[in-house]
Coordinates of C-alpha atoms and ligand atoms in Angstrom, one line a residue:
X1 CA 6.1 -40.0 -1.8
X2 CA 4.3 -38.2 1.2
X3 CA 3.1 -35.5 1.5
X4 CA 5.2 -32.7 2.4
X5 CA 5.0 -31.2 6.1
X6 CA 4.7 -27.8 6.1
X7 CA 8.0 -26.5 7.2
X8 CA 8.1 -25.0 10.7
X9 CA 11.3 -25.2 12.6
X10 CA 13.2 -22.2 14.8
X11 CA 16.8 -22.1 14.9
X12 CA 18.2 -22.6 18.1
X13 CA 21.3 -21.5 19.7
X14 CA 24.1 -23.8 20.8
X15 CA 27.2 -22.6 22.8
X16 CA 30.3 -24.2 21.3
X17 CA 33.7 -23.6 22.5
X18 CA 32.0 -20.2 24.7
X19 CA 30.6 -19.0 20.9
X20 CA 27.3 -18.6 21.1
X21 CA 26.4 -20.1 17.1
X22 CA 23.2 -20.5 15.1
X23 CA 22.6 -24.0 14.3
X24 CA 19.8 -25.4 12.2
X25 CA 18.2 -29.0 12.8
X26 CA 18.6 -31.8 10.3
X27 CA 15.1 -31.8 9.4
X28 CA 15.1 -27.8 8.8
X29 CA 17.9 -27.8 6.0
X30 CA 15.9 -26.3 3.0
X31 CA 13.0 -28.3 3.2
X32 CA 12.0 -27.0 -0.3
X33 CA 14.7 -27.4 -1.8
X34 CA 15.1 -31.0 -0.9
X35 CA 11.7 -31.6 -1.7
X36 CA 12.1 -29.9 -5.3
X37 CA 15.1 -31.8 -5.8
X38 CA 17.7 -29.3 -6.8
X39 CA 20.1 -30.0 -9.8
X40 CA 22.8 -27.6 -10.6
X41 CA 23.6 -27.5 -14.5
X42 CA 27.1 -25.5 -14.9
X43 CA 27.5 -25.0 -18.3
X44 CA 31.3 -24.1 -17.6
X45 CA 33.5 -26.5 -15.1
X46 CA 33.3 -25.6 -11.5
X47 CA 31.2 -23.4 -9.7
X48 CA 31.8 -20.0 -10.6
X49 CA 30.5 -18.4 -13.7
X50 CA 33.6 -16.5 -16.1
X51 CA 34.0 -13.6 -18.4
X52 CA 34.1 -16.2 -21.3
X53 CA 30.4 -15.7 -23.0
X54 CA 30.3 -19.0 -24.1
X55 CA 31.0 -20.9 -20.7
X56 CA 29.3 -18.2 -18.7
X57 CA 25.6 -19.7 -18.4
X58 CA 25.0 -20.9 -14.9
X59 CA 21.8 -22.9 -14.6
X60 CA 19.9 -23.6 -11.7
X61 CA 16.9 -26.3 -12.3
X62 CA 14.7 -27.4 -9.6
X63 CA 12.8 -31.1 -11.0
X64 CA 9.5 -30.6 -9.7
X65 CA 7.9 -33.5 -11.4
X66 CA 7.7 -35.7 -8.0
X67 CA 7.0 -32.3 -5.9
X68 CA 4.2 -31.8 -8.1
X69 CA 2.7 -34.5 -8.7
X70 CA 2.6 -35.7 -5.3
X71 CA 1.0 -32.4 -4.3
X72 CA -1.7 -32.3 -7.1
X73 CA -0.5 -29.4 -8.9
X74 CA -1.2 -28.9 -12.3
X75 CA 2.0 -28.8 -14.9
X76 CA 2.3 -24.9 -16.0
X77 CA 5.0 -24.2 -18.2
X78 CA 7.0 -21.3 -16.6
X79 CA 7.1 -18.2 -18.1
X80 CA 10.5 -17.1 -19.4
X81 CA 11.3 -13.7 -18.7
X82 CA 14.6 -12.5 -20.3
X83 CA 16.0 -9.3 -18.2
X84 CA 19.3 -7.4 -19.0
X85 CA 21.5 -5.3 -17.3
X86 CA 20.4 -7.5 -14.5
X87 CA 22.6 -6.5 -11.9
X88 CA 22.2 -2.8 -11.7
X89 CA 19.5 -0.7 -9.8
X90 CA 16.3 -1.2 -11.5
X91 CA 16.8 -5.2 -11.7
X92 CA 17.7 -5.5 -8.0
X93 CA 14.0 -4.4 -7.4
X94 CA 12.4 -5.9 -10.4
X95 CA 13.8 -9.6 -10.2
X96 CA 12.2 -9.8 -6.7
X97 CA 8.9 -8.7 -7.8
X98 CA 9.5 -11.1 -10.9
X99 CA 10.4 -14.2 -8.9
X100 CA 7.8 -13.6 -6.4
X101 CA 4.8 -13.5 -8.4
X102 CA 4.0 -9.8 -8.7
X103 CA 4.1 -9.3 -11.7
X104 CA 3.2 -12.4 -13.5
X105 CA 0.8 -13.4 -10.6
X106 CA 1.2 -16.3 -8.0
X107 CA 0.7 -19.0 -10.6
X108 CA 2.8 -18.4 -13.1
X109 CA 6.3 -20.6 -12.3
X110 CA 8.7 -18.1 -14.0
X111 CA 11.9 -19.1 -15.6
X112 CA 14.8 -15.9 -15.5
X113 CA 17.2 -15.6 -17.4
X114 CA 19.5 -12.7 -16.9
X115 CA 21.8 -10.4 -19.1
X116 CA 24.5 -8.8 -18.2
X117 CA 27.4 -7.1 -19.3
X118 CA 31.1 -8.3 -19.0
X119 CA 31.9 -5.9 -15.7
X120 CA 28.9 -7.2 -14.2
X121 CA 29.1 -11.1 -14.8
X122 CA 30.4 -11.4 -10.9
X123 CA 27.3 -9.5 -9.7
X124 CA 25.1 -10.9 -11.6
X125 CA 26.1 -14.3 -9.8
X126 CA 25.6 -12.3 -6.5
X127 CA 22.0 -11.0 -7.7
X128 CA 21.0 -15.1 -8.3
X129 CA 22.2 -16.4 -5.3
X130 CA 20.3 -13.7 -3.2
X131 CA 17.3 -14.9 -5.6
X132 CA 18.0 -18.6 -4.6
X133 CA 18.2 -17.8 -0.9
X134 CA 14.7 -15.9 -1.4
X135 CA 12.9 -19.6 -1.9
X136 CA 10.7 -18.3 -4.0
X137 CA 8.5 -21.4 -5.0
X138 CA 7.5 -19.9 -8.3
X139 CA 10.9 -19.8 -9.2
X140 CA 12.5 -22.7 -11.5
X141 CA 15.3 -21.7 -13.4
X142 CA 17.8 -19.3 -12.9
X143 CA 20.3 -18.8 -16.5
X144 CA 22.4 -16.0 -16.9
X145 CA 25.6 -15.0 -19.1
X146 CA 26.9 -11.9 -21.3
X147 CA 26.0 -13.4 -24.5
X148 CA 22.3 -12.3 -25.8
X149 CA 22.1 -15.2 -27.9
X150 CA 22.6 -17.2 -25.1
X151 CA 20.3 -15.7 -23.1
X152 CA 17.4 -14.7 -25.1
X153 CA 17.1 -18.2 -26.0
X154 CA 13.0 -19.0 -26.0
X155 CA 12.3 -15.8 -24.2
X156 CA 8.4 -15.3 -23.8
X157 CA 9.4 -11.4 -22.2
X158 CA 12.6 -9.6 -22.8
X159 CA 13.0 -6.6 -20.5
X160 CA 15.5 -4.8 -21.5
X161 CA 17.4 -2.4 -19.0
X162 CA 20.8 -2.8 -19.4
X163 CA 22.5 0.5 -20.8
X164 CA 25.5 2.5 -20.5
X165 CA 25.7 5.1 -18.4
X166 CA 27.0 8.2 -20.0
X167 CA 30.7 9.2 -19.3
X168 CA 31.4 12.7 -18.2
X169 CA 31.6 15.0 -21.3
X170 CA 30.2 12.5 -23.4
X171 CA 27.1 14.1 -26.1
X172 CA 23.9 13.0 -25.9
X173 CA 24.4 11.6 -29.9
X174 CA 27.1 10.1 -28.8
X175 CA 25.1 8.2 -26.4
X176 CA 22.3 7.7 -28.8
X177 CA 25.5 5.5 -30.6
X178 CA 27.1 3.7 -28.0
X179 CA 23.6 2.1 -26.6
X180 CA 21.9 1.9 -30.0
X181 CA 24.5 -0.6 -30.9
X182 CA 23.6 -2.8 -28.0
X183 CA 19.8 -2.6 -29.1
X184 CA 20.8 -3.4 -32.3
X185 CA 22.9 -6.3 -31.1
X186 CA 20.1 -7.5 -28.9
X187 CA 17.3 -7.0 -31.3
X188 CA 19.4 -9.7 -33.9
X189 CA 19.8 -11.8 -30.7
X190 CA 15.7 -11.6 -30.3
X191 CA 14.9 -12.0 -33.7
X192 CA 17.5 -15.7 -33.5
X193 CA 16.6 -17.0 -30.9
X194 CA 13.5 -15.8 -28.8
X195 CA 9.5 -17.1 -28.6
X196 CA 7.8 -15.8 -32.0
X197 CA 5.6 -14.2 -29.6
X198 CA 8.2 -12.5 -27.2
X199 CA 7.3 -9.2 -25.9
X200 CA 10.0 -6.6 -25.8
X201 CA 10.2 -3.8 -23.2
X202 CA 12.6 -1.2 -23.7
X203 CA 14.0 0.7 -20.7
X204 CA 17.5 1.3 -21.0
X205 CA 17.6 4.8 -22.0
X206 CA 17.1 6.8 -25.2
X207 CA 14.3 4.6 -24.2
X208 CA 11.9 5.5 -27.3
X209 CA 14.9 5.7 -30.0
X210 CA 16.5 2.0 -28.4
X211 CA 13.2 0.0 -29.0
X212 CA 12.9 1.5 -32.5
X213 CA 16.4 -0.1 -33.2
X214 CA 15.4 -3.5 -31.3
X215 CA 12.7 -3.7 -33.2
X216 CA 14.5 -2.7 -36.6
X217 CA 17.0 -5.3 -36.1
X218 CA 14.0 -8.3 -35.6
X219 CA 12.3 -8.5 -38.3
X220 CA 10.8 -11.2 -38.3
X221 CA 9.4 -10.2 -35.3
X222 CA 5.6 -8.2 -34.9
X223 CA 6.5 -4.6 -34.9
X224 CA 3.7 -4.5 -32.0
X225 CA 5.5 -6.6 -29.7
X226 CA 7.9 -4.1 -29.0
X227 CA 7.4 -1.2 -26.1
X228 CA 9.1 1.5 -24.4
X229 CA 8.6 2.0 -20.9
X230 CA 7.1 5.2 -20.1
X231 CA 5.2 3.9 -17.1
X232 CA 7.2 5.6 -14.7
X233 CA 6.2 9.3 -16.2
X234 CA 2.5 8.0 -15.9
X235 CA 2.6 7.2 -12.4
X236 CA 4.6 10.0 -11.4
X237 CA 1.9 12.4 -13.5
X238 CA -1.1 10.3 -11.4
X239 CA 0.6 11.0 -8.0
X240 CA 1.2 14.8 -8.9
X241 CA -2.5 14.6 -9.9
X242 CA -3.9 13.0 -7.1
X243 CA -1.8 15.5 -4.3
X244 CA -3.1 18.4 -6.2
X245 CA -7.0 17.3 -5.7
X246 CA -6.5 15.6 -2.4
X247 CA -7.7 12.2 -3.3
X248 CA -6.3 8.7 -3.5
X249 CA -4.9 8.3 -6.6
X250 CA -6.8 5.4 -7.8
X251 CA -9.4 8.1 -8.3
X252 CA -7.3 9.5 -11.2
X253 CA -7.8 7.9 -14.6
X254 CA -6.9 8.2 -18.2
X255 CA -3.4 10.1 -17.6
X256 CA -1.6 10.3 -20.9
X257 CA 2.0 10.8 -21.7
X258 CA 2.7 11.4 -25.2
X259 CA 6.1 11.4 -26.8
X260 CA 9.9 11.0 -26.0
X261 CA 11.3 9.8 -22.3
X262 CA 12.9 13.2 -22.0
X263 CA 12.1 16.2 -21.1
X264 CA 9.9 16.7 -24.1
X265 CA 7.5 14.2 -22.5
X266 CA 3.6 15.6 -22.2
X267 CA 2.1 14.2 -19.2
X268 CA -1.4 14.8 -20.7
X269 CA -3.8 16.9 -17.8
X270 CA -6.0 18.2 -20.5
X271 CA -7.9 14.1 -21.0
X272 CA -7.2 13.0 -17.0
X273 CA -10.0 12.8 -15.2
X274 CA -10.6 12.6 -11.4
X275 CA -13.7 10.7 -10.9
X276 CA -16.1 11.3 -13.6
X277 CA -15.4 14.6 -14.1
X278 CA -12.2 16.2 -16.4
X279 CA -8.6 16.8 -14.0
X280 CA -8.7 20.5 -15.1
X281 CA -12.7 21.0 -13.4
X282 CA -11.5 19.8 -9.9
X283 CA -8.4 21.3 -10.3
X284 CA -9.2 24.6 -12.0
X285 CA -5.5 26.0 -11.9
X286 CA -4.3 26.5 -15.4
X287 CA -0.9 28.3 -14.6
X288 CA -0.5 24.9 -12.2
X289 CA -0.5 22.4 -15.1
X290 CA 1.6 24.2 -17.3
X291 CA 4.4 25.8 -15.3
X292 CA 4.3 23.3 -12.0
X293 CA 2.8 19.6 -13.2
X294 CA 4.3 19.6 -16.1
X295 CA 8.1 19.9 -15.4
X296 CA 7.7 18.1 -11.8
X297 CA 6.9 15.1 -13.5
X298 CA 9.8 15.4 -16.0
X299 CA 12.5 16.3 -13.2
X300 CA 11.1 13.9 -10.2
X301 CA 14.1 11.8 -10.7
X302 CA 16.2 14.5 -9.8
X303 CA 14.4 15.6 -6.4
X304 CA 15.0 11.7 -5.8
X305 CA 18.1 12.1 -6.2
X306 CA 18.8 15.1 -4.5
X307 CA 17.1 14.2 -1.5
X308 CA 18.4 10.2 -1.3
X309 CA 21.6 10.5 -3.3
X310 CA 20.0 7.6 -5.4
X311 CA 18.1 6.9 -8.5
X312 CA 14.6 6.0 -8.8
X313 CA 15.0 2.2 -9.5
X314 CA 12.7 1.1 -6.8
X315 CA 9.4 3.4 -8.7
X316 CA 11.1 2.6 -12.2
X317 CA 10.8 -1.1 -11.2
X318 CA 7.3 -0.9 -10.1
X319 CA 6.6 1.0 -13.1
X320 CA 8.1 -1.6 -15.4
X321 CA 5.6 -4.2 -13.2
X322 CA 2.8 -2.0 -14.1
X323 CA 3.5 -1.8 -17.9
X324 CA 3.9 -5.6 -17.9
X325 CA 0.6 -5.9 -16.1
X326 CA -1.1 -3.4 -18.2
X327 CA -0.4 -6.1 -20.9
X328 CA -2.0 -9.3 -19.6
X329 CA -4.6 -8.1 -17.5
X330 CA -7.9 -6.2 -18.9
X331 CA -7.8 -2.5 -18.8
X332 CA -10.4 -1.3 -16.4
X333 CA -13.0 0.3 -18.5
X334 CA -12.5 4.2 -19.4
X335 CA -9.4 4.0 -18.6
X336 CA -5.6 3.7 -20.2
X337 CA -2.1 3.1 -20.2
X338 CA 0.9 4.9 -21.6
X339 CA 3.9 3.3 -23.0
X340 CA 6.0 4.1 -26.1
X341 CA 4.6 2.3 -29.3
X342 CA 5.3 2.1 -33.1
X343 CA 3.5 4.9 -34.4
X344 CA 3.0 3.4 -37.9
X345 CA -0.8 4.3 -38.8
X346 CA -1.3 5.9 -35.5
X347 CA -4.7 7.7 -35.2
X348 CA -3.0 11.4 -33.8
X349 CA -1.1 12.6 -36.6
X350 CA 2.7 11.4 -35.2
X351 CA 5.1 10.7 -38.0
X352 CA 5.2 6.9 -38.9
X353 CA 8.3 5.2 -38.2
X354 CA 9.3 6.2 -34.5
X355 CA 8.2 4.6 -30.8
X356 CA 6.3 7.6 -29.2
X357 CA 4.4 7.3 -26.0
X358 CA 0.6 7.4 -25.9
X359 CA -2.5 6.5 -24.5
X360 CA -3.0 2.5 -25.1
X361 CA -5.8 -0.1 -23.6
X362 CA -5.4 -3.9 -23.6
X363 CA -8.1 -6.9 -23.6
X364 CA -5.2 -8.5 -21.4
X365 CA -3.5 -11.1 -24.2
X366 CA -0.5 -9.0 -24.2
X367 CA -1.7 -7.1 -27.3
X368 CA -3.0 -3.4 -27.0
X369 CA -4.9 -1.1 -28.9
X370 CA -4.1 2.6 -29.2
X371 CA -7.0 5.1 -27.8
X372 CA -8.5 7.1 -29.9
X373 CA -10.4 10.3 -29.4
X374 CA -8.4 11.8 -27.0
X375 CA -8.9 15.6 -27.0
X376 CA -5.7 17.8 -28.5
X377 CA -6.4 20.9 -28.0
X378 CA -3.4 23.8 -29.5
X379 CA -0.9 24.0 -25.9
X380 CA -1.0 20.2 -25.7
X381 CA -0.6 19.8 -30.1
X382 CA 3.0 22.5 -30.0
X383 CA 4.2 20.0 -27.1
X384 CA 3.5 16.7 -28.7
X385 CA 4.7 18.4 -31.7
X386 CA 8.1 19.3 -30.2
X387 CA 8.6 15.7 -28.6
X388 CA 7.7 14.4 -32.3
X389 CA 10.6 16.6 -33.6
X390 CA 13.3 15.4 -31.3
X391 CA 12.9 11.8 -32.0
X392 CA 12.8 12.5 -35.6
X393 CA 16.3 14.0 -34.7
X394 CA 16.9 11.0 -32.6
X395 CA 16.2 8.5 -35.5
X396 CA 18.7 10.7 -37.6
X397 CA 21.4 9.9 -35.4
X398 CA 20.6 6.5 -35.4
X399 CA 20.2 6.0 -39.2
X400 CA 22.9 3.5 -39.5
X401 CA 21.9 1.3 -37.1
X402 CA 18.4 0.9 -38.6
X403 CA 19.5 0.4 -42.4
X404 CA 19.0 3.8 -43.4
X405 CA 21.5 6.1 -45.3
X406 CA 21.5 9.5 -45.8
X407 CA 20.7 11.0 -42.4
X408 CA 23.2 13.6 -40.7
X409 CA 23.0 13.8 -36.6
X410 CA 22.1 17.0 -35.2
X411 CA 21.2 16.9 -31.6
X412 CA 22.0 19.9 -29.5
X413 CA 19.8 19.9 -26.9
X414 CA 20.5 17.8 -23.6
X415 CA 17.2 16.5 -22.8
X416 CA 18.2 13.2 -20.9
X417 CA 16.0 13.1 -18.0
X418 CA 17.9 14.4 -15.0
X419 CA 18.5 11.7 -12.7
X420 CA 18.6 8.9 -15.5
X421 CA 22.0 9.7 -17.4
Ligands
LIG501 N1 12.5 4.4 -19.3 C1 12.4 4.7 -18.0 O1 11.4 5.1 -17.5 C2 13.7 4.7 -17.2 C3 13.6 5.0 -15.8 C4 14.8 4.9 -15.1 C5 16.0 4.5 -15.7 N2 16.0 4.2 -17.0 C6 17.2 3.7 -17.7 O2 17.4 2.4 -17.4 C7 18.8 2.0 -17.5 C8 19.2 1.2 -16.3 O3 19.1 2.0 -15.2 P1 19.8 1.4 -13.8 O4 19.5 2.5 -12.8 O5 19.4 0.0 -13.5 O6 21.3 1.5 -14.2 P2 22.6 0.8 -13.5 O7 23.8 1.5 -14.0 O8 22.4 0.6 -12.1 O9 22.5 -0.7 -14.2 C9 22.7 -0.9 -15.5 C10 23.3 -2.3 -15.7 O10 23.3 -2.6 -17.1 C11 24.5 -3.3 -17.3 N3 24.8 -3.2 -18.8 C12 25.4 -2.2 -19.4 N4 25.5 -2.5 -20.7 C13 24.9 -3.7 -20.9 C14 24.7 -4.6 -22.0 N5 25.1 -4.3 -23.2 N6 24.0 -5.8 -21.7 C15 23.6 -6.1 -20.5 N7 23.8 -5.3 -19.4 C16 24.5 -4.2 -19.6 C17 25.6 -2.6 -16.5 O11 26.7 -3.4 -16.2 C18 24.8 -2.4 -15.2 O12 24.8 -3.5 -14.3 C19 19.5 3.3 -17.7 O13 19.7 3.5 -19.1 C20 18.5 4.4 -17.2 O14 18.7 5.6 -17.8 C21 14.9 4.3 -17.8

């Protein structure tokens, strides 16, 4: 076969009838596509994808084998990122950052395979073809359906986002419920049928409390492939941090958060520096950190929402890009990440047996180690103390979906983050 042209054609306009139309020339009808020769696998008959979760699974397969070969590029096997709750907010941002290369770099070929629930199925659909109309090259598959087992199938990441919303009046335990039985449900699904090596990202909120039940219900499994996305509280601290002292942000390392995605986060001033030299020197403003940082950070998804009358899910997808990131590339020296982790044998003193948020560093395999060192001193100890305590509570409530008994539910307090209900 020869080589391909590089594809450069304008569409021109033709007058038919007095309509002015768009017409495209032979030779510029998706010249990538026809050189990837595109099959279309429908699991189901026809076309269109149905509420039936075992005929819903749509694939889209471009054979690259003669593309490939004839341009000299080397065979890498894609990378196949499960994501669910695929069509909502956070996903229409992420998938595009997925399929592009952003997050997995521009030679990874990725592989999607998307989750979502039975009221979504339709837009799901809408969601892949916009994703097929993108031409991304790196993109090779596109599977999707409502049935985890289904999807999940060989998954090397699983982010999961899907979550329900909660319904007016409805208690925050009751919440805790509702979406711990979909972890549960997709943590089995994992364990089945996923990569022995998949990594697991939690988002769907109770984040924290969520990936403690995925990970319950996957035992076979490593505990430490499991994480809950707390990314978005780190760069919203960073940005906070970085406005304060009037420098670019990338000047701002080693920002903390410790605990629950709530309210009870910590975003941890007290360790950040800026430059060499501790956050608190360059910004000597006490009163600042603990009345002003600290809750701006917790309630910036509200002001976004106040102000654009729409969640955060462009930042929240960024930040879910980040955590990835954070996971296969090195962390740059002195520095660190936060994300939600198992705290069993933790080096701070947090309870074993929850996902709590601290400061983590990677070598860039996808593994991580937890920092240790960080200073605690007594104001930042009472508020990783109180975040400890409500996911204790949280766990409580969630006893019987992790195979304990015993454990009565006794959440008051409303500390959903504003903005992310
Ligand atoms: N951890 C964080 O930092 C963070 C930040 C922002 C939002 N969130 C949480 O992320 C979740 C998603 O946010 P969003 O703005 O994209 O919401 P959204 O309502 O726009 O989208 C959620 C999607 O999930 C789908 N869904 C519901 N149940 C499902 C299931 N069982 N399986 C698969 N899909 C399912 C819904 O149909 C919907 O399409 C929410 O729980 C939100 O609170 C977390």
């Amino acid at each position: 076969m020869a080589p391909a042209t590089p594809f450069s054609c304008s569409k021109q306009i033709a007058v038919a009838g007095g309509h002015a139309r768009l017409v495209r020339p032979p030779a510029c009808v998706l010249p990538r596509l026809r050189q990837r020769r595109p099959t279309r696998i429908f699991a189901a008959s026809g076309n269109t994808a149905t509420a039936d979760s075992k005929a819903n699974l749509r694939n889209l397969t471009y054979d690259l084998s003669e593309a490939s070969a004839s341009n000299g590029e080397s065979q890498t096997k894609p990378i196949k990122v499960a994501v669910s709750g695929a069509a909502g907010q956070i996903s229409n941002h992420l998938l595009f950052m997925l399929a592009s290369g952003q997050v997995f770099g521009p030679n990874a070929p990725i592989i999607l395979q998307l989750l979502g629930s039975e009221r979504s199925i339709n837009a799901i659909e809408g969601v892949s073809m916009e994703l097929e109309d993108s031409l991304y090259p790196l993109l090779r598959e596109i599977k999707m359906g409502i049935d985890p087992i289904e999807v999940f199938e060989d998954a090397d990441w699983a982010l999961l986002i899907g979550a329900k919303p909660r319904s007016k009046g409805m208690e925050r335990a009751d919440l805790l419920d509702v979406n711990g039985r979909v972890f549960a449900e997709q943590g089995r699904a994992l364990n089945e049928v996923a990569s022995r090596d998949v990594k697991v990202v939690v988002v769907g909120n109770p984040c924290n409390t969520n990936a403690l039940i995925a990970m319950e219900n996957a035992p076979d499994l490593p505990p430490k492939n499991f994480s809950a996305l707390t990314r978005l509280d780190q760069n919203r601290a960073r940005f906070q941090l970085a406005v304060k002292a009037g420098v670019p942000f990338d000047k701002v390392s080693r920002v903390a958060v410790w605990g629950n995605h709530s309210t009870t986060q910590v975003p941890d001033w007290v360790n950040a520096r800026i430059g060499d030299t501790p956050a608190s020197k360059v910004i000597d403003d006490e009163a600042w950190f603990k009345e002003d940082f600290t809750p701006k950070v917790a309630t910036r998804g509200a002001s976004v929402i106040q102000k654009w009358g729409r969640s955060s899910g462009a930042s929240t997808a960024g930040s879910i890009a980040d955590h990835v990131r954070s996971l296969i590339q090195p962390t740059p020296e002195g520095d660190c990440f936060s994300m939600a982790i198992s705290t069993d044998g933790n080096p701070y003193g947090i309870a074993d047996g929850l996902f709590y948020s601290m400061p983590c560093t990677s070598t860039g395999n996808g593994d991580y180690d937890i920092v240790p060192g960080f200073e605690v001193d007594e104001w930042l100890s009472s508020k990783m103390k109180a975040s400890e305590e409500e996911l204790i509570r949280e766990k409580e409530c969630v006893a019987h979906l992790i195979g304990l008994e015993g454990a009565a539910c006794a959440i008051t307090e409303d500390t959903m983050l504003p903005g992310e209900n």
